[in-house]
Tab-separated table of C-alpha atoms in Angstrom:
chain	number	residue	atom	x	y	z
P	1	ASP	CA	-0.229	0.085	-0.104
P	2	VAL	CA	2.694	2.729	0.583
P	3	PHE	CA	2.587	3.000	-3.727
P	4	LEU	CA	-1.238	4.009	-3.199
P	5	LYS	CA	-1.327	7.793	-2.448
P	6	ASP	CA	-3.136	8.877	0.592
P	7	THR	CA	-3.440	5.654	2.486
P	8	ALA	CA	-2.004	5.400	5.989
P	9	PRO	CA	1.224	3.468	4.969
P	10	HIS	CA	1.933	5.798	1.911
P	11	ASN	CA	1.451	8.725	4.623
P	12	THR	CA	4.114	7.012	6.936
P	13	TRP	CA	6.391	6.251	4.483
P	14	ARG	CA	6.627	10.059	3.073
P	15	PHE	CA	6.172	11.251	6.650
P	16	TYR	CA	9.680	10.263	8.248
P	17	MET	CA	11.586	11.613	4.899
P	18	GLU	CA	9.644	14.667	4.937
P	19	GLN	CA	9.058	15.630	8.318
P	20	THR	CA	11.511	14.110	10.106
P	21	SER	CA	15.652	13.899	10.708
P	22	ASP	CA	15.396	10.006	12.113
P	23	ARG	CA	17.214	6.943	10.971
P	24	VAL	CA	14.999	4.838	9.141
P	25	LEU	CA	16.033	1.270	8.671
P	26	ALA	CA	13.276	-0.193	5.643
P	27	TYR	CA	12.870	-4.071	4.583
P	28	ALA	CA	10.615	-5.706	2.636
P	29	ILE	CA	9.560	-8.670	3.786
P	30	GLU	CA	8.421	-11.592	1.606
P	31	LEU	CA	6.708	-14.619	2.795
P	32	THR	CA	7.590	-17.778	1.285
P	33	GLY	CA	5.788	-20.171	3.367
P	34	LYS	CA	4.979	-21.932	6.633
P	35	GLU	CA	7.070	-24.653	7.844
P	36	ARG	CA	6.468	-26.805	11.370
P	37	GLY	CA	4.083	-23.862	12.397
P	38	LYS	CA	6.228	-21.278	11.797
P	39	ILE	CA	6.337	-18.495	8.909
P	40	LYS	CA	9.088	-18.573	5.977
P	41	GLY	CA	10.082	-15.950	3.875
P	42	ASN	CA	12.791	-13.266	2.851
P	43	LEU	CA	14.006	-9.898	4.587
P	44	TYR	CA	15.423	-7.500	1.876
P	45	GLU	CA	16.773	-4.387	3.197
P	46	LEU	CA	15.842	-1.166	1.343
P	47	ASP	CA	17.075	1.955	0.331
P	48	TYR	CA	14.990	4.363	2.498
P	49	ALA	CA	15.784	7.457	0.543
P	50	LYS	CA	15.616	6.224	-2.798
P	51	HIS	CA	12.626	4.228	-2.033
P	52	TYR	CA	11.109	7.345	-0.701
P	53	GLU	CA	11.777	8.789	-4.025
P	54	ARG	CA	10.397	5.605	-5.886
P	55	VAL	CA	7.155	5.973	-4.319
P	56	LYS	CA	6.669	9.713	-4.855
P	57	GLU	CA	7.210	9.738	-8.631
P	58	ASN	CA	4.794	6.689	-8.616
P	59	GLU	CA	2.066	6.565	-6.548
P	60	LEU	CA	-1.208	5.594	-7.521
P	61	PRO	CA	-4.887	7.083	-6.585
P	62	ALA	CA	-6.980	4.822	-4.444
P	63	ASP	CA	-10.501	6.673	-4.507
P	64	THR	CA	-12.042	3.299	-3.267
P	65	VAL	CA	-11.882	1.522	0.027
P	66	LYS	CA	-13.212	-2.388	0.720
P	67	LEU	CA	-14.657	-3.357	3.644
P	68	ILE	CA	-14.576	-6.937	4.384
P	69	TYR	CA	-16.354	-8.675	6.769
P	70	GLU	CA	-17.075	-12.102	7.868
P	71	ARG	CA	-20.522	-12.591	5.380
P	72	GLY	CA	-19.278	-10.176	2.957
P	73	GLU	CA	-18.062	-6.783	1.510
P	74	ARG	CA	-18.566	-3.223	0.700
P	75	GLU	CA	-16.732	-0.711	-0.907
P	76	ILE	CA	-16.493	3.258	0.203
P	77	PRO	CA	-15.108	6.465	-1.040
P	78	ALA	CA	-11.849	6.963	0.555
P	79	GLY	CA	-11.902	9.436	2.884
P	80	ARG	CA	-15.368	8.451	4.150
P	81	PHE	CA	-15.516	7.624	7.282
P	82	PHE	CA	-16.414	4.505	8.827
P	83	ASN	CA	-15.917	2.193	12.327
P	84	GLY	CA	-15.311	-1.218	12.940
P	85	ASN	CA	-18.742	-1.556	14.257
P	86	PRO	CA	-20.581	-5.274	12.863
P	87	ASP	CA	-22.935	-5.280	9.895
P	88	PRO	CA	-26.545	-5.764	9.690
P	89	GLN	CA	-26.409	-8.350	6.920
P	90	LEU	CA	-22.479	-8.931	6.692
P	91	GLY	CA	-21.785	-9.537	10.380
P	92	LYS	CA	-18.921	-8.753	12.144
P	93	PHE	CA	-16.230	-6.384	10.778
P	94	GLU	CA	-12.820	-7.792	9.867
P	95	ARG	CA	-10.623	-5.691	7.765
P	96	PHE	CA	-10.432	-2.960	5.015
P	97	GLU	CA	-8.248	-2.249	1.878
P	98	ALA	CA	-7.311	0.573	-0.124
P	99	LEU	CA	-7.929	-0.384	-3.693
P	100	PRO	CA	-6.288	1.577	-6.429
P	101	ASP	CA	-7.681	3.332	-9.446
P	102	ASP	CA	-5.919	1.115	-12.103
P	103	PRO	CA	-4.577	-2.256	-10.402
P	104	ASP	CA	-2.784	-3.178	-13.202
P	105	ALA	CA	-0.479	-0.363	-13.382
P	106	LEU	CA	0.147	-1.499	-9.206
P	107	GLN	CA	0.452	-4.994	-10.467
P	108	SER	CA	2.913	-3.779	-13.435
P	109	LEU	CA	4.972	-2.037	-10.054
P	110	LEU	CA	4.698	-4.253	-7.686
P	111	GLN	CA	6.678	-6.866	-10.413
P	112	GLU	CA	9.492	-4.462	-10.604
P	113	GLU	CA	10.167	-3.959	-6.978
P	114	ARG	CA	10.178	-7.896	-7.040
P	115	ARG	CA	12.183	-8.323	-9.833
P	116	SER	CA	15.001	-5.436	-8.196
P	117	ARG	CA	14.710	-7.401	-5.180
P	118	GLU	CA	15.510	-10.763	-6.773
P	119	GLN	CA	18.619	-9.566	-8.160
P	120	LEU	CA	20.096	-8.574	-4.627
P	121	PRO	CA	23.158	-10.366	-3.331
P	122	PRO	CA	22.463	-12.849	-0.411
P	123	GLY	CA	23.260	-11.394	2.844
P	124	ASP	CA	24.555	-12.383	6.887
P	125	PHE	CA	21.872	-12.101	9.076
P	126	LYS	CA	23.847	-12.425	12.199
P	127	ALA	CA	26.282	-10.251	10.289
P	128	HIS	CA	23.745	-7.735	9.740
P	129	ILE	CA	22.092	-7.414	13.143
P	130	THR	CA	26.001	-6.934	14.479
P	131	ALA	CA	26.025	-3.957	12.116
P	132	LEU	CA	22.999	-2.832	13.232
P	133	ARG	CA	24.098	-2.763	17.083
P	134	ASP	CA	27.442	-1.407	15.945
P	135	GLY	CA	25.498	1.466	14.597
P	136	LEU	CA	23.278	2.083	17.474
P	137	ILE	CA	25.658	2.442	19.812
P	138	GLU	CA	28.170	4.920	17.653
P	139	THR	CA	24.786	7.022	16.543
P	140	GLU	CA	24.086	7.384	20.416
P	141	ALA	CA	27.695	8.018	21.342
P	142	ARG	CA	28.105	11.029	18.734
P	143	ARG	CA	24.521	12.151	19.608
P	144	ILE	CA	25.424	12.476	23.644
P	145	VAL	CA	28.630	14.055	23.072
P	146	ARG	CA	27.243	16.556	20.710
P	147	GLU	CA	24.738	17.122	23.949
P	148	MET	CA	27.569	17.687	25.938
P	149	LYS	CA	28.724	20.463	23.915
P	150	ARG	CA	25.514	22.190	23.325
P	151	HIS	CA	25.474	23.806	27.003
P	152	TYR	CA	27.537	26.620	28.045
P	153	GLU	CA	26.839	26.102	31.996
P	154	PRO	CA	26.532	22.572	34.057
P	155	ASN	CA	22.634	21.789	33.891
P	156	SER	CA	22.579	18.760	36.641
P	157	PRO	CA	20.100	20.209	39.118
P	158	ASN	CA	23.091	20.994	41.470
P	159	LYS	CA	25.013	22.538	38.614
P	160	THR	CA	28.151	20.717	39.402
P	161	HIS	CA	27.635	18.538	36.157
P	162	PHE	CA	27.038	18.307	32.572
P	163	MET	CA	24.853	15.645	31.753
P	164	ALA	CA	22.693	14.508	28.905
P	165	GLU	CA	19.872	11.799	28.600
P	166	LEU	CA	20.384	8.878	27.155
P	167	SER	CA	17.704	8.233	24.262
P	168	PRO	CA	14.480	6.583	25.399
P	169	ALA	CA	14.833	4.690	22.073
P	170	PHE	CA	18.139	3.337	22.695
P	171	MET	CA	17.707	1.803	26.180
P	172	ARG	CA	14.944	0.422	25.061
P	173	LEU	CA	16.673	-1.913	22.482
P	174	ALA	CA	19.885	-1.661	24.123
P	175	ALA	CA	21.043	-4.803	26.124
P	176	THR	CA	23.490	-4.212	29.600
P	177	LYS	CA	26.519	-5.155	27.261
P	178	ASP	CA	25.583	-2.685	24.760
P	179	THR	CA	25.222	0.514	27.553
P	180	ASP	CA	28.569	-0.801	28.839
P	181	ARG	CA	30.252	-0.371	24.949
P	182	LEU	CA	28.602	3.188	24.806
P	183	PHE	CA	30.342	4.237	28.288
P	184	SER	CA	33.519	2.932	26.745
P	185	MET	CA	33.047	4.843	23.473
P	186	LEU	CA	32.341	8.559	25.482
P	187	PRO	CA	35.535	10.764	25.600
P	188	TYR	CA	34.854	11.629	29.240
P	189	LYS	CA	37.229	10.921	32.388
P	190	THR	CA	34.817	11.624	34.482
P	191	LEU	CA	31.818	9.775	33.213
P	192	SER	CA	29.173	7.963	35.117
P	193	PHE	CA	25.602	7.013	33.892
P	194	SER	CA	22.931	7.556	36.455
P	195	LYS	CA	19.610	8.686	37.506
P	196	ILE	CA	18.525	11.845	38.229
P	197	GLU	CA	15.492	12.211	41.682
P	198	GLY	CA	12.575	13.666	40.497
P	199	ARG	CA	13.576	12.645	36.190
P	200	HIS	CA	12.350	9.974	34.054
P	201	GLY	CA	15.513	8.358	32.552
P	202	THR	CA	19.093	7.344	32.840
P	203	TYR	CA	21.407	10.417	32.357
P	204	ALA	CA	25.403	10.611	31.531
P	205	LEU	CA	27.169	13.435	33.574
P	206	ILE	CA	30.601	14.128	33.475
P	207	ASP	CA	32.114	16.511	35.879
P	208	LYS	CA	31.857	20.379	34.949
P	209	GLY	CA	35.644	20.914	34.660
P	210	GLU	CA	35.802	18.117	32.466
P	211	ASN	CA	37.259	19.163	28.686
P	212	ARG	CA	33.801	18.637	26.314
P	213	ASP	CA	35.813	19.580	22.651
């Protein structure tokens, strides 16, 4: 649905490029079957910036939404409000789908996407995960260094230290060994990680006399 204009997937795909500076990890998932009760498939890493441009240039109108119920379906214009209440004739609401105005054009786009993925060389999944974790730690270290430099005066509650909160997003993903690595990467002699009374989160603190350049 990322190619279908004004759908939630399409708007989300464009939002992170157009309105944030967040680093985006993007993947295409291809389901290939089921084995011993487990869903199997292929995972393809996407270049988000390039794929954003492709989506932007090839977006397709979808002016109809199909509402699917347990005993049938009905269609409404895109943009019209609907809720998930049961239908008196069709029963329990199950899901909805955006319908492209030109289904053949969408199928052509999806086939091109599939062909381009098939040309990619196989990757090492474990190595990829390791590289992602390394990048996560390095990005957080650079962010903390920038944050420490941003303040002209000590910003701890008692004004004895410079401090920067460890990113909540980082902390949600990080294991203890990751925070240990982060600690070792930061270039400060008086560094400590600590909670601050009356505040949420974990903070990196350095003495106010520490060189932050």
